[in-house]
Amino acid sequence: MGDIKKVVLAYSGGLDTSIIIPWLKENYDNCEVIAVSGDVGQDSELEGLEEKALKTGASKLYIEDLNQEFIEQYVFPTIKAGAVYESKYLLGTSFARPIIAKRIVEIALKEGADAICHGCTGKGNDQVRFELAIKAFAPDMKIIAPWREWSIKSRDEEIAYAEAHNIPLKITRETNYSKDKNIWHISHEGLDLENPANEPMYNKEGFLELGVSPEQAPDEATYVTISFEKGVPTAINGEKMDSVSLVKKLNQLGGANGIGIVDLVENRLVGMKSRGVYETPGGTILYHAHNKLEELTLDRDTYHFKQQVALRFAELVYFGQWFTPLRAALSAFVDSTQETVTGDVKLKLYKGNIIDAGVTSPYSLYDEDIATFDEDEVYNQKDSAGFINLFGLPIKVQAKKNLIKG
């Protein structure tokens, strides 16, 4: 380990990375540790981070504002793809890791670091996401993953290590949920959630952080209109907004109405199932609104094929394969489908529900003259007979063959 003189650490100030700084210095010959925090909307979690990092042994701390880039170059492309992992997970942690890792590599190269360290466990997805991104930009960089090296086996033992080294923590053994927060979402794992039979304590004070449970939401509905231009959300209720402000505003509206709370037992990349609770209020609204607009503006074949693409896109993001040719190619396809995804979507938010309340677009493919149940002069209903005969011909031939065979 003596060849490691300088390490750049992906630093959040949470339990794992709080104890990693002194651990690195103890186990890597008092190496220099440079901490890097990618700001993707953790808000209060960044408060006091520099003082804590320096006191626990880091030589410096970078706090990099990545919010706008995160939303515009990672979140919005994923929304446009309609990518949802296993029908529920809106990928909040997944697409935050590549942008953070990319920036860490840039700093590591600038600082002349010998290695990059992360605090991901050997059971989780994040180790893959971080390390694939590192390999994409620094293929020969040494990676240190303490969870794959040290003797610590649990979060309780981590807390004990922190106490022994006088490292301040914001959690206790009783509130020791594993959480990940950014501008898009917050995840909750561990403790009572590890048993899928347990109902999450949504109404327990301090559990939900981005909103309230549906039971606690107002009895009166909230209406919101979201405007899109080529698949990208640009305005709320007619007010143009930058990307970061728009997501924050929808988080407020959605959170207040109990929107976007998901309880999911998911299939991790490493092979096991895990249970987590996700809060994604603004994101849930955006996905719903974007899909509603695509219903109106995309032709049938494109809309259906895009649903297939969405499944693969979601897997790529979840598996940490953002910086791959396939993801870039799928994004190029998705972008080509979004040329007409422009318009306004009106939604009603009520006690955890999103209810469609109207959609308009200058590129609408809906033709009332054709679709009407009233009398029309543009659609000859007799034409459908020939269509059905041709469309059903294989079924008819097979049925006749079956009759001959008895």
CSV table of C-alpha atoms in Angstrom, one decimal:
chain,number,residue,atom,x,y,z
A,1,MET,CA,0.0,0.0,0.0
A,2,GLY,CA,3.0,2.3,0.2
A,3,ASP,CA,2.7,3.3,-3.4
A,4,ILE,CA,-0.5,5.2,-2.6
A,5,LYS,CA,0.4,8.8,-1.6
A,6,LYS,CA,-2.7,10.7,-2.6
A,7,VAL,CA,-6.3,9.5,-2.7
A,8,VAL,CA,-9.4,11.3,-3.9
A,9,LEU,CA,-12.5,10.2,-1.9
A,10,ALA,CA,-16.1,10.5,-3.1
A,11,TYR,CA,-17.3,12.2,0.1
A,12,SER,CA,-20.9,12.7,1.3
A,13,GLY,CA,-20.3,13.1,5.0
A,14,GLY,CA,-22.6,10.2,5.7
A,15,LEU,CA,-21.7,7.3,7.9
A,16,ASP,CA,-19.6,5.4,5.4
A,17,THR,CA,-17.4,8.2,4.1
A,18,SER,CA,-17.1,9.8,7.5
A,19,ILE,CA,-15.1,6.9,8.8
A,20,ILE,CA,-13.3,6.3,5.5
A,21,ILE,CA,-11.0,9.3,5.8
A,22,PRO,CA,-9.3,8.1,9.1
A,23,TRP,CA,-9.4,4.5,7.9
A,24,LEU,CA,-7.5,5.4,4.7
A,25,LYS,CA,-4.8,7.3,6.7
A,26,GLU,CA,-4.5,4.3,9.1
A,27,ASN,CA,-4.2,1.7,6.3
A,28,TYR,CA,-2.5,3.5,3.5
A,29,ASP,CA,0.6,5.0,5.3
A,30,ASN,CA,-1.0,8.3,6.3
A,31,CYS,CA,-1.7,9.1,2.6
A,32,GLU,CA,-3.2,12.5,1.7
A,33,VAL,CA,-7.0,12.3,1.3
A,34,ILE,CA,-8.7,14.9,-0.8
A,35,ALA,CA,-12.5,14.8,-0.4
A,36,VAL,CA,-14.9,15.6,-3.2
A,37,SER,CA,-18.6,16.2,-2.8
A,38,GLY,CA,-20.8,16.4,-5.9
A,39,ASP,CA,-23.7,18.8,-5.1
A,40,VAL,CA,-26.7,17.3,-6.9
A,41,GLY,CA,-29.2,18.8,-4.5
A,42,GLN,CA,-28.4,17.4,-1.1
A,43,ASP,CA,-29.1,20.8,0.5
A,44,SER,CA,-28.7,20.7,4.3
A,45,GLU,CA,-26.5,17.6,4.1
A,46,LEU,CA,-23.7,19.8,2.7
A,47,GLU,CA,-23.8,22.1,5.7
A,48,GLY,CA,-20.6,21.9,7.8
A,49,LEU,CA,-19.1,19.3,5.4
A,50,GLU,CA,-15.8,21.1,4.9
A,51,GLU,CA,-15.1,21.5,8.7
A,52,LYS,CA,-16.0,17.8,9.2
A,53,ALA,CA,-13.8,16.6,6.4
A,54,LEU,CA,-10.8,18.6,7.5
A,55,LYS,CA,-11.2,17.6,11.2
A,56,THR,CA,-11.3,14.0,10.3
A,57,GLY,CA,-8.1,14.1,8.3
A,58,ALA,CA,-8.8,15.4,4.7
A,59,SER,CA,-6.4,17.9,3.3
A,60,LYS,CA,-9.1,19.7,1.4
A,61,LEU,CA,-12.7,19.4,0.3
A,62,TYR,CA,-14.1,20.2,-3.1
A,63,ILE,CA,-17.9,20.9,-3.3
A,64,GLU,CA,-18.9,20.9,-6.9
A,65,ASP,CA,-22.2,22.3,-8.0
A,66,LEU,CA,-23.6,19.8,-10.5
A,67,ASN,CA,-27.3,20.5,-10.2
A,68,GLN,CA,-28.0,22.0,-13.6
A,69,GLU,CA,-25.9,19.6,-15.5
A,70,PHE,CA,-27.4,16.7,-13.5
A,71,ILE,CA,-31.0,17.7,-14.4
A,72,GLU,CA,-30.4,18.7,-18.0
A,73,GLN,CA,-27.9,16.0,-19.1
A,74,TYR,CA,-28.9,13.0,-17.1
A,75,VAL,CA,-32.4,13.4,-15.7
A,76,PHE,CA,-34.2,15.0,-18.7
A,77,PRO,CA,-32.8,12.5,-21.2
A,78,THR,CA,-34.0,9.7,-19.0
A,79,ILE,CA,-37.5,11.2,-18.7
A,80,LYS,CA,-37.6,11.6,-22.5
A,81,ALA,CA,-36.8,7.9,-22.8
A,82,GLY,CA,-39.6,7.1,-20.4
A,83,ALA,CA,-37.1,4.9,-18.6
A,84,VAL,CA,-38.4,3.3,-15.3
A,85,TYR,CA,-36.7,0.4,-13.6
A,86,GLU,CA,-39.1,-2.5,-12.8
A,87,SER,CA,-42.2,-0.3,-13.4
A,88,LYS,CA,-41.6,1.8,-10.3
A,89,TYR,CA,-38.1,3.1,-9.7
A,90,LEU,CA,-37.5,6.5,-11.3
A,91,LEU,CA,-33.7,6.0,-11.0
A,92,GLY,CA,-32.9,8.8,-8.6
A,93,THR,CA,-29.7,7.3,-7.2
A,94,SER,CA,-28.8,5.6,-10.4
A,95,PHE,CA,-28.3,8.5,-12.7
A,96,ALA,CA,-26.7,10.7,-10.0
A,97,ARG,CA,-23.7,8.4,-9.7
A,98,PRO,CA,-22.2,8.8,-13.2
A,99,ILE,CA,-22.0,12.6,-13.1
A,100,ILE,CA,-20.5,12.6,-9.6
A,101,ALA,CA,-17.9,9.9,-10.6
A,102,LYS,CA,-17.0,11.8,-13.8
A,103,ARG,CA,-16.3,15.0,-11.8
A,104,ILE,CA,-14.3,13.0,-9.2
A,105,VAL,CA,-12.1,11.6,-12.0
A,106,GLU,CA,-11.5,15.1,-13.3
A,107,ILE,CA,-10.3,16.3,-9.9
A,108,ALA,CA,-8.2,13.2,-9.3
A,109,LEU,CA,-6.4,13.7,-12.6
A,110,LYS,CA,-5.9,17.4,-11.9
A,111,GLU,CA,-4.6,16.6,-8.4
A,112,GLY,CA,-2.3,13.9,-9.6
A,113,ALA,CA,-4.0,11.3,-7.3
A,114,ASP,CA,-2.8,7.7,-7.2
A,115,ALA,CA,-6.2,6.3,-6.4
A,116,ILE,CA,-10.0,7.1,-6.1
A,117,CYS,CA,-11.9,5.8,-3.2
A,118,HIS,CA,-15.7,5.3,-2.7
A,119,GLY,CA,-17.8,4.2,0.2
A,120,CYS,CA,-20.2,1.8,-1.6
A,121,THR,CA,-20.8,-1.5,-0.1
A,122,GLY,CA,-20.0,-4.8,-1.8
A,123,LYS,CA,-23.7,-5.7,-1.8
A,124,GLY,CA,-24.9,-2.6,-3.6
A,125,ASN,CA,-25.4,-1.2,-7.2
A,126,ASP,CA,-23.4,2.0,-6.5
A,127,GLN,CA,-20.0,0.3,-6.5
A,128,VAL,CA,-20.7,-0.7,-10.1
A,129,ARG,CA,-22.0,2.7,-11.1
A,130,PHE,CA,-19.0,4.6,-9.7
A,131,GLU,CA,-16.4,2.2,-11.0
A,132,LEU,CA,-17.8,1.9,-14.5
A,133,ALA,CA,-17.8,5.7,-14.7
A,134,ILE,CA,-14.2,5.9,-13.4
A,135,LYS,CA,-13.1,3.3,-15.9
A,136,ALA,CA,-14.7,5.3,-18.7
A,137,PHE,CA,-12.5,8.4,-18.0
A,138,ALA,CA,-9.5,7.0,-16.2
A,139,PRO,CA,-9.2,3.3,-17.1
A,140,ASP,CA,-5.9,2.8,-15.3
A,141,MET,CA,-6.8,4.6,-12.1
A,142,LYS,CA,-6.6,2.4,-8.9
A,143,ILE,CA,-9.9,2.1,-7.1
A,144,ILE,CA,-10.1,1.6,-3.3
A,145,ALA,CA,-13.4,0.2,-2.0
A,146,PRO,CA,-13.0,-0.1,1.8
A,147,TRP,CA,-16.2,-2.3,2.2
A,148,ARG,CA,-14.3,-4.9,0.1
A,149,GLU,CA,-11.2,-4.6,2.3
A,150,TRP,CA,-11.9,-3.7,5.9
A,151,SER,CA,-13.1,-5.9,8.8
A,152,ILE,CA,-16.2,-3.8,9.5
A,153,LYS,CA,-19.3,-5.9,8.8
A,154,SER,CA,-22.3,-3.7,9.7
A,155,ARG,CA,-23.5,-0.2,10.1
A,156,ASP,CA,-23.5,-0.7,13.9
A,157,GLU,CA,-19.8,-1.5,13.7
A,158,GLU,CA,-19.3,1.7,11.6
A,159,ILE,CA,-21.0,3.7,14.3
A,160,ALA,CA,-18.7,2.1,16.9
A,161,TYR,CA,-15.7,3.0,14.8
A,162,ALA,CA,-16.9,6.6,14.5
A,163,GLU,CA,-17.4,6.9,18.2
A,164,ALA,CA,-14.0,5.5,18.9
A,165,HIS,CA,-12.4,8.1,16.6
A,166,ASN,CA,-14.6,11.0,17.8
A,167,ILE,CA,-16.2,11.4,14.4
A,168,PRO,CA,-19.5,13.3,14.7
A,169,LEU,CA,-22.6,11.7,13.1
A,170,LYS,CA,-26.1,13.0,12.4
A,171,ILE,CA,-27.6,9.6,12.9
A,172,THR,CA,-28.0,7.2,15.8
A,173,ARG,CA,-28.5,3.4,15.9
A,174,GLU,CA,-32.3,4.0,16.1
A,175,THR,CA,-32.4,6.4,13.1
A,176,ASN,CA,-29.8,4.5,11.1
A,177,TYR,CA,-31.7,4.3,7.8
A,178,SER,CA,-29.5,4.2,4.8
A,179,LYS,CA,-30.6,7.2,2.8
A,180,ASP,CA,-29.6,8.9,-0.5
A,181,LYS,CA,-30.9,12.3,-1.2
A,182,ASN,CA,-30.6,14.6,-4.2
A,183,ILE,CA,-32.7,17.2,-6.0
A,184,TRP,CA,-34.7,14.4,-7.7
A,185,HIS,CA,-35.5,12.0,-4.9
A,186,ILE,CA,-34.6,10.5,-1.6
A,187,SER,CA,-34.3,6.7,-0.8
A,188,HIS,CA,-34.8,4.9,2.5
A,189,GLU,CA,-33.4,1.5,3.2
A,190,GLY,CA,-32.5,-0.6,6.2
A,191,LEU,CA,-33.9,-1.1,9.8
A,192,ASP,CA,-37.6,-2.1,9.7
A,193,LEU,CA,-37.7,-1.8,5.9
A,194,GLU,CA,-35.5,-4.8,5.5
A,195,ASN,CA,-38.5,-7.0,6.2
A,196,PRO,CA,-41.0,-6.6,3.3
A,197,ALA,CA,-43.8,-7.6,5.6
A,198,ASN,CA,-43.5,-4.4,7.6
A,199,GLU,CA,-45.5,-1.4,6.4
A,200,PRO,CA,-43.4,1.7,6.1
A,201,MET,CA,-44.0,4.3,8.8
A,202,TYR,CA,-45.0,7.1,6.5
A,203,ASN,CA,-46.7,9.1,9.1
A,204,LYS,CA,-43.9,8.8,11.6
A,205,GLU,CA,-42.3,12.2,12.2
A,206,GLY,CA,-39.1,12.6,10.2
A,207,PHE,CA,-39.5,9.6,8.0
A,208,LEU,CA,-40.7,11.3,4.8
A,209,GLU,CA,-38.6,14.2,3.9
A,210,LEU,CA,-39.9,15.5,0.6
A,211,GLY,CA,-43.6,15.5,1.4
A,212,VAL,CA,-46.4,14.0,3.3
A,213,SER,CA,-48.3,10.7,3.1
A,214,PRO,CA,-51.5,10.7,1.0
A,215,GLU,CA,-53.5,10.5,4.3
A,216,GLN,CA,-51.9,13.8,5.4
A,217,ALA,CA,-52.4,15.6,2.1
A,218,PRO,CA,-55.0,18.4,1.7
A,219,ASP,CA,-58.7,17.5,1.0
A,220,GLU,CA,-58.7,19.9,-1.9
A,221,ALA,CA,-57.0,19.1,-5.2
A,222,THR,CA,-54.1,21.1,-6.7
A,223,TYR,CA,-54.1,21.7,-10.5
A,224,VAL,CA,-50.8,22.2,-12.3
A,225,THR,CA,-50.1,22.7,-16.0
A,226,ILE,CA,-46.7,21.7,-17.3
A,227,SER,CA,-45.3,22.9,-20.7
A,228,PHE,CA,-42.9,20.9,-22.8
A,229,GLU,CA,-40.7,21.8,-25.8
A,230,LYS,CA,-39.4,18.8,-27.7
A,231,GLY,CA,-39.8,16.6,-24.6
A,232,VAL,CA,-38.2,19.0,-22.2
A,233,PRO,CA,-40.3,20.6,-19.4
A,234,THR,CA,-39.9,24.4,-19.7
A,235,ALA,CA,-42.8,26.0,-17.7
A,236,ILE,CA,-45.2,25.5,-14.8
A,237,ASN,CA,-48.6,27.2,-15.0
A,238,GLY,CA,-47.4,29.4,-17.8
A,239,GLU,CA,-44.3,30.6,-16.0
A,240,LYS,CA,-41.0,29.8,-17.7
A,241,MET,CA,-38.5,28.3,-15.3
A,242,ASP,CA,-34.9,27.0,-15.4
A,243,SER,CA,-34.5,23.3,-15.0
A,244,VAL,CA,-33.4,23.2,-11.4
A,245,SER,CA,-36.2,25.6,-10.3
A,246,LEU,CA,-38.8,23.6,-12.2
A,247,VAL,CA,-37.9,20.4,-10.5
A,248,LYS,CA,-37.8,22.0,-7.1
A,249,LYS,CA,-41.2,23.6,-7.7
A,250,LEU,CA,-42.8,20.3,-8.7
A,251,ASN,CA,-41.2,18.6,-5.7
A,252,GLN,CA,-43.0,21.1,-3.5
A,253,LEU,CA,-46.4,20.7,-5.3
A,254,GLY,CA,-46.1,16.9,-5.4
A,255,GLY,CA,-44.8,16.5,-1.9
A,256,ALA,CA,-47.6,18.6,-0.4
A,257,ASN,CA,-50.1,16.3,-2.1
A,258,GLY,CA,-48.5,13.0,-1.2
A,259,ILE,CA,-47.3,12.2,-4.7
A,260,GLY,CA,-44.5,9.9,-5.7
A,261,ILE,CA,-44.0,7.6,-2.7
A,262,VAL,CA,-43.0,4.1,-3.8
A,263,ASP,CA,-42.4,0.9,-1.8
A,264,LEU,CA,-40.3,-1.4,-4.0
A,265,VAL,CA,-38.6,-4.8,-3.7
A,266,GLU,CA,-36.2,-4.5,-6.5
A,267,ASN,CA,-33.7,-6.8,-8.3
A,268,ARG,CA,-30.2,-5.4,-7.7
A,269,LEU,CA,-27.5,-5.8,-10.4
A,270,VAL,CA,-25.4,-8.0,-8.0
A,271,GLY,CA,-28.2,-10.6,-7.9
A,272,MET,CA,-30.1,-10.1,-4.7
A,273,LYS,CA,-33.4,-8.5,-4.0
A,274,SER,CA,-33.6,-5.4,-1.8
A,275,ARG,CA,-36.4,-3.4,-0.3
A,276,GLY,CA,-36.5,0.4,-0.3
A,277,VAL,CA,-38.9,3.3,-0.1
A,278,TYR,CA,-38.5,6.1,-2.6
A,279,GLU,CA,-39.8,9.7,-2.6
A,280,THR,CA,-39.9,11.3,-6.0
A,281,PRO,CA,-42.7,13.8,-6.0
A,282,GLY,CA,-41.7,16.1,-8.8
A,283,GLY,CA,-40.2,13.3,-10.9
A,284,THR,CA,-43.4,11.3,-10.7
A,285,ILE,CA,-45.4,14.3,-12.0
A,286,LEU,CA,-42.9,14.9,-14.9
A,287,TYR,CA,-43.0,11.3,-16.0
A,288,HIS,CA,-46.8,11.2,-16.0
A,289,ALA,CA,-47.1,14.5,-17.9
A,290,HIS,CA,-44.4,13.6,-20.5
A,291,ASN,CA,-46.1,10.3,-21.2
A,292,LYS,CA,-49.5,12.0,-21.5
A,293,LEU,CA,-48.1,14.3,-24.1
A,294,GLU,CA,-46.5,11.5,-26.1
A,295,GLU,CA,-49.9,9.8,-26.2
A,296,LEU,CA,-51.1,12.7,-28.2
A,297,THR,CA,-48.1,13.5,-30.4
A,298,LEU,CA,-46.4,10.2,-31.3
A,299,ASP,CA,-47.6,7.8,-33.9
A,300,ARG,CA,-48.6,4.3,-32.7
A,301,ASP,CA,-45.5,2.4,-34.0
A,302,THR,CA,-43.0,4.9,-32.6
A,303,TYR,CA,-44.9,5.1,-29.2
A,304,HIS,CA,-44.9,1.3,-28.9
A,305,PHE,CA,-41.3,0.8,-30.0
A,306,LYS,CA,-40.2,3.5,-27.6
A,307,GLN,CA,-41.7,1.6,-24.7
A,308,GLN,CA,-39.4,-1.3,-25.6
A,309,VAL,CA,-36.4,1.1,-25.7
A,310,ALA,CA,-37.4,2.5,-22.3
A,311,LEU,CA,-37.0,-0.9,-20.6
A,312,ARG,CA,-33.4,-1.3,-22.0
A,313,PHE,CA,-32.6,2.4,-21.2
A,314,ALA,CA,-33.7,1.9,-17.6
A,315,GLU,CA,-31.5,-1.1,-17.3
A,316,LEU,CA,-28.5,0.7,-18.7
A,317,VAL,CA,-29.0,3.5,-16.2
A,318,TYR,CA,-29.6,1.2,-13.3
A,319,PHE,CA,-26.6,-1.0,-14.1
A,320,GLY,CA,-24.3,2.1,-14.3
A,321,GLN,CA,-23.8,1.9,-18.0
A,322,TRP,CA,-24.4,5.6,-18.7
A,323,PHE,CA,-21.1,6.1,-20.5
A,324,THR,CA,-21.6,3.4,-23.1
A,325,PRO,CA,-22.1,3.5,-26.9
A,326,LEU,CA,-25.5,1.8,-26.5
A,327,ARG,CA,-26.9,4.4,-24.1
A,328,ALA,CA,-25.6,7.2,-26.3
A,329,ALA,CA,-27.3,5.6,-29.3
A,330,LEU,CA,-30.6,5.1,-27.5
A,331,SER,CA,-30.5,8.7,-26.5
A,332,ALA,CA,-30.0,9.7,-30.1
A,333,PHE,CA,-33.0,7.7,-31.1
A,334,VAL,CA,-35.1,9.1,-28.2
A,335,ASP,CA,-34.2,12.7,-29.2
A,336,SER,CA,-35.4,12.0,-32.7
A,337,THR,CA,-38.8,11.0,-31.4
A,338,GLN,CA,-39.1,14.2,-29.3
A,339,GLU,CA,-39.3,16.7,-32.2
A,340,THR,CA,-43.1,16.9,-31.9
A,341,VAL,CA,-43.4,16.3,-28.1
A,342,THR,CA,-44.4,20.0,-27.5
A,343,GLY,CA,-47.5,21.2,-25.7
A,344,ASP,CA,-49.2,21.6,-22.3
A,345,VAL,CA,-50.4,19.0,-19.9
A,346,LYS,CA,-52.9,19.8,-17.2
A,347,LEU,CA,-52.9,17.5,-14.1
A,348,LYS,CA,-54.9,17.3,-10.9
A,349,LEU,CA,-52.9,16.3,-7.8
A,350,TYR,CA,-55.0,14.7,-5.0
A,351,LYS,CA,-54.0,12.6,-2.1
A,352,GLY,CA,-51.2,10.7,-3.8
A,353,ASN,CA,-53.0,10.5,-7.1
A,354,ILE,CA,-52.2,12.2,-10.5
A,355,ILE,CA,-55.4,12.7,-12.5
A,356,ASP,CA,-55.3,13.8,-16.1
A,357,ALA,CA,-57.2,17.1,-16.7
A,358,GLY,CA,-56.4,17.9,-20.3
A,359,VAL,CA,-53.6,18.0,-22.9
A,360,THR,CA,-53.0,20.2,-25.9
A,361,SER,CA,-50.3,20.3,-28.6
A,362,PRO,CA,-49.7,22.0,-31.9
A,363,TYR,CA,-48.5,18.6,-33.1
A,364,SER,CA,-51.5,16.6,-31.9
A,365,LEU,CA,-52.2,13.5,-34.0
A,366,TYR,CA,-55.7,13.2,-32.6
A,367,ASP,CA,-58.4,14.0,-35.2
A,368,GLU,CA,-61.8,14.5,-33.7
A,369,ASP,CA,-63.4,14.3,-37.2
A,370,ILE,CA,-62.1,10.7,-37.5
A,371,ALA,CA,-62.4,9.6,-33.9
A,372,THR,CA,-66.0,10.8,-33.3
A,373,PHE,CA,-68.9,8.5,-32.6
A,374,ASP,CA,-71.2,11.0,-34.3
A,375,GLU,CA,-71.8,11.0,-38.0
A,376,ASP,CA,-68.7,11.8,-40.1
A,377,GLU,CA,-67.8,12.1,-43.8
A,378,VAL,CA,-64.1,11.2,-43.6
A,379,TYR,CA,-64.1,7.6,-42.4
A,380,ASN,CA,-65.8,4.8,-44.4
A,381,GLN,CA,-66.7,2.2,-41.9
A,382,LYS,CA,-67.2,-0.4,-44.6
A,383,ASP,CA,-63.4,-0.3,-45.2
A,384,SER,CA,-62.8,-2.1,-42.0
A,385,ALA,CA,-64.3,-5.3,-43.3
A,386,GLY,CA,-61.5,-5.8,-45.9
A,387,PHE,CA,-58.9,-4.9,-43.3
A,388,ILE,CA,-60.2,-7.4,-40.8
A,389,ASN,CA,-60.3,-10.1,-43.5
A,390,LEU,CA,-56.6,-9.5,-44.4
A,391,PHE,CA,-55.5,-9.0,-40.8
A,392,GLY,CA,-57.2,-12.2,-39.7
A,393,LEU,CA,-56.2,-14.3,-42.7
A,394,PRO,CA,-53.4,-16.2,-40.8
A,395,ILE,CA,-55.9,-17.1,-38.0
A,396,LYS,CA,-58.5,-18.3,-40.6
A,397,VAL,CA,-55.9,-20.5,-42.4
A,398,GLN,CA,-54.7,-22.0,-39.2
A,399,ALA,CA,-58.3,-22.7,-38.0
A,400,LYS,CA,-59.0,-24.5,-41.3
A,401,LYS,CA,-55.9,-26.6,-41.0
A,402,ASN,CA,-56.8,-27.5,-37.4
A,403,LEU,CA,-60.3,-28.7,-38.6
A,404,ILE,CA,-58.7,-30.9,-41.2
A,405,LYS,CA,-56.5,-32.5,-38.6
A,406,GLY,CA,-59.5,-33.1,-36.4
